[in-house]
PDB file of C-alpha atoms in Angstrom:
ATOM      1  CA  MET A 154     114.540 -65.362 -17.652  1.00  0.00           C
ATOM      2  CA  SER A 155     111.758 -67.679 -16.589  1.00  0.00           C
ATOM      3  CA  ASN A 156     108.241 -67.210 -17.819  1.00  0.00           C
ATOM      4  CA  GLN A 157     106.774 -69.352 -14.334  1.00  0.00           C
ATOM      5  CA  VAL A 158     104.216 -67.265 -12.328  1.00  0.00           C
ATOM      6  CA  ASN A 159     105.538 -66.892  -8.814  1.00  0.00           C
ATOM      7  CA  PRO A 160     102.584 -68.533  -6.484  1.00  0.00           C
ATOM      8  CA  LEU A 161     103.407 -65.674  -4.050  1.00  0.00           C
ATOM      9  CA  ALA A 162     102.735 -63.281  -6.700  1.00  0.00           C
ATOM     10  CA  MET A 163      99.474 -64.667  -7.600  1.00  0.00           C
ATOM     11  CA  LEU A 164      98.241 -64.770  -3.987  1.00  0.00           C
ATOM     12  CA  ALA A 165      99.003 -61.163  -3.768  1.00  0.00           C
ATOM     13  CA  THR A 166      96.662 -60.187  -6.414  1.00  0.00           C
ATOM     14  CA  ALA A 167      94.190 -63.171  -5.653  1.00  0.00           C
ATOM     15  CA  SER A 168      90.434 -62.074  -4.717  1.00  0.00           C
ATOM     16  CA  MET A 169      89.295 -62.836  -1.263  1.00  0.00           C
ATOM     17  CA  ASN A 170      85.969 -65.091  -1.207  1.00  0.00           C
ATOM     18  CA  GLY A 171      84.015 -63.170  -3.516  1.00  0.00           C
ATOM     19  CA  ALA A 172      84.821 -59.511  -1.942  1.00  0.00           C
ATOM     20  CA  GLN A 173      84.314 -56.585  -4.083  1.00  0.00           C
ATOM     21  CA  ASN A 174      86.086 -53.082  -4.894  1.00  0.00           C
ATOM     22  CA  ARG A 175      84.287 -49.923  -5.625  1.00  0.00           C
ATOM     23  CA  ASN A 176      84.254 -50.728  -9.135  1.00  0.00           C
ATOM     24  CA  GLY A 177      82.456 -54.076  -8.754  1.00  0.00           C
ATOM     25  CA  LYS A 178      85.630 -55.926  -9.496  1.00  0.00           C
ATOM     26  CA  ALA A 179      86.970 -58.791  -7.310  1.00  0.00           C
ATOM     27  CA  ALA A 180      89.210 -57.305  -4.309  1.00  0.00           C
ATOM     28  CA  SER A 181      92.690 -58.101  -3.908  1.00  0.00           C
ATOM     29  CA  TRP A 182      93.420 -59.049  -0.004  1.00  0.00           C
ATOM     30  CA  TYR A 183      95.777 -55.546  -0.246  1.00  0.00           C
ATOM     31  CA  GLU A 184      92.945 -53.707  -1.083  1.00  0.00           C
ATOM     32  CA  LEU A 185      90.749 -55.334   1.531  1.00  0.00           C
ATOM     33  CA  MET A 186      93.192 -54.551   4.139  1.00  0.00           C
ATOM     34  CA  ALA A 187      93.503 -50.598   2.904  1.00  0.00           C
ATOM     35  CA  ASP A 188      89.278 -50.901   3.031  1.00  0.00           C
ATOM     36  CA  ALA A 189      89.558 -52.046   6.660  1.00  0.00           C
ATOM     37  CA  TRP A 190      92.072 -49.447   7.737  1.00  0.00           C
ATOM     38  CA  GLY A 191      89.886 -46.561   6.264  1.00  0.00           C
ATOM     39  CA  LYS A 192      86.982 -48.022   7.661  1.00  0.00           C
ATOM     40  CA  THR A 193      88.799 -47.994  11.225  1.00  0.00           C
ATOM     41  CA  LEU A 194      89.988 -44.231  11.156  1.00  0.00           C
ATOM     42  CA  ASP A 195      86.606 -43.195   9.815  1.00  0.00           C
ATOM     43  CA  ALA A 196      85.162 -44.719  12.942  1.00  0.00           C
ATOM     44  CA  LYS A 197      87.550 -43.011  14.973  1.00  0.00           C
ATOM     45  CA  ALA A 198      86.953 -39.758  13.224  1.00  0.00           C
ATOM     46  CA  THR A 199      83.364 -40.338  13.765  1.00  0.00           C
ATOM     47  CA  GLU A 200      83.946 -40.565  17.415  1.00  0.00           C
ATOM     48  CA  ILE A 201      86.341 -37.281  17.817  1.00  0.00           C
ATOM     49  CA  GLU A 202      83.436 -35.245  15.940  1.00  0.00           C
ATOM     50  CA  SER A 203      80.804 -36.699  18.463  1.00  0.00           C
ATOM     51  CA  ALA A 204      83.280 -35.343  21.405  1.00  0.00           C
ATOM     52  CA  SER A 205      84.007 -32.391  19.473  1.00  0.00           C
ATOM     53  CA  ASP A 206      80.236 -31.760  19.372  1.00  0.00           C
ATOM     54  CA  GLU A 207      80.040 -32.307  22.770  1.00  0.00           C
ATOM     55  CA  LEU A 208      82.704 -29.540  23.339  1.00  0.00           C
ATOM     56  CA  SER A 209      80.608 -26.967  21.300  1.00  0.00           C
ATOM     57  CA  ALA A 210      77.655 -27.685  23.416  1.00  0.00           C
ATOM     58  CA  GLY A 211      79.069 -26.541  26.419  1.00  0.00           C
ATOM     59  CA  ASN A 212      80.983 -29.903  27.811  1.00  0.00           C
ATOM     60  CA  ASP A 213      84.261 -27.667  28.144  1.00  0.00           C
ATOM     61  CA  LYS A 214      85.487 -29.920  31.506  1.00  0.00           C
ATOM     62  CA  PRO A 215      88.957 -30.903  31.950  1.00  0.00           C
ATOM     63  CA  ALA A 216      88.253 -34.684  31.597  1.00  0.00           C
ATOM     64  CA  HIS A 217      86.289 -34.083  28.691  1.00  0.00           C
ATOM     65  CA  ILE A 218      89.295 -31.962  26.906  1.00  0.00           C
ATOM     66  CA  THR A 219      91.658 -34.889  28.314  1.00  0.00           C
ATOM     67  CA  LYS A 220      89.605 -37.411  26.490  1.00  0.00           C
ATOM     68  CA  MET A 221      89.392 -35.108  23.387  1.00  0.00           C
ATOM     69  CA  THR A 222      93.435 -35.302  23.496  1.00  0.00           C
ATOM     70  CA  MET A 223      93.234 -38.652  23.723  1.00  0.00           C
ATOM     71  CA  LEU A 224      90.952 -39.315  20.916  1.00  0.00           C
ATOM     72  CA  ALA A 225      93.354 -37.501  18.737  1.00  0.00           C
ATOM     73  CA  GLN A 226      96.551 -39.068  19.987  1.00  0.00           C
ATOM     74  CA  GLN A 227      94.790 -42.340  19.270  1.00  0.00           C
ATOM     75  CA  MET A 228      93.885 -41.165  15.430  1.00  0.00           C
ATOM     76  CA  GLY A 229      97.482 -39.903  14.853  1.00  0.00           C
ATOM     77  CA  PHE A 230      98.786 -43.421  15.904  1.00  0.00           C
ATOM     78  CA  MET A 231      96.094 -45.100  13.887  1.00  0.00           C
ATOM     79  CA  SER A 232      96.803 -42.967  11.221  1.00  0.00           C
ATOM     80  CA  ASN A 233     100.433 -43.428  11.011  1.00  0.00           C
ATOM     81  CA  SER A 234     100.257 -47.026  11.318  1.00  0.00           C
ATOM     82  CA  ALA A 235      97.842 -47.593   8.726  1.00  0.00           C
ATOM     83  CA  HIS A 236     100.585 -45.396   6.397  1.00  0.00           C
ATOM     84  CA  THR A 237     103.383 -47.507   8.069  1.00  0.00           C
ATOM     85  CA  SER A 238     101.462 -51.208   7.312  1.00  0.00           C
ATOM     86  CA  LEU A 239     100.172 -50.094   3.781  1.00  0.00           C
ATOM     87  CA  GLN A 240     103.730 -48.850   2.101  1.00  0.00           C
ATOM     88  CA  SER A 241     105.624 -51.765   3.936  1.00  0.00           C
ATOM     89  CA  VAL A 242     102.999 -54.180   2.099  1.00  0.00           C
ATOM     90  CA  GLY A 243     103.269 -52.083  -1.241  1.00  0.00           C
ATOM     91  CA  THR A 244     107.005 -52.150  -0.927  1.00  0.00           C
ATOM     92  CA  ALA A 245     107.171 -56.216  -0.633  1.00  0.00           C
ATOM     93  CA  LEU A 246     104.803 -56.441  -3.172  1.00  0.00           C
ATOM     94  CA  GLU A 247     106.722 -54.539  -5.675  1.00  0.00           C
ATOM     95  CA  THR A 248     109.950 -56.161  -4.426  1.00  0.00           C
ATOM     96  CA  MET A 249     108.251 -59.535  -4.950  1.00  0.00           C
ATOM     97  CA  ALA A 250     106.980 -58.447  -8.572  1.00  0.00           C
ATOM     98  CA  ARG A 251     110.549 -57.176  -9.392  1.00  0.00           C
ATOM     99  CA  LYS A 252     112.284 -60.841  -8.690  1.00  0.00           C
ATOM    100  CA  GLN A 253     110.186 -62.444 -11.193  1.00  0.00           C
TER     101      GLN A 253
END
């Protein structure tokens, strides 16, 4: 077994240009990717909340209901994409770490 460090493994945990995670420590690119997905999903959820508020205020026209359906479908698609990408990258990092 070799004691050499794989450069790709180092890259996976390397911090990105001074970016920090919630604990104030340097954030890896994987954490930044997860954070970006979270912010994107938060923005879509806010959009859905706004449309829901309009519905509660009486805007129950079919066009608005269709818009809400579209937003919900987008949220589902984005949520599945976030899960898949984070899981795939996590599995790849795990595999890479095992190959050391």
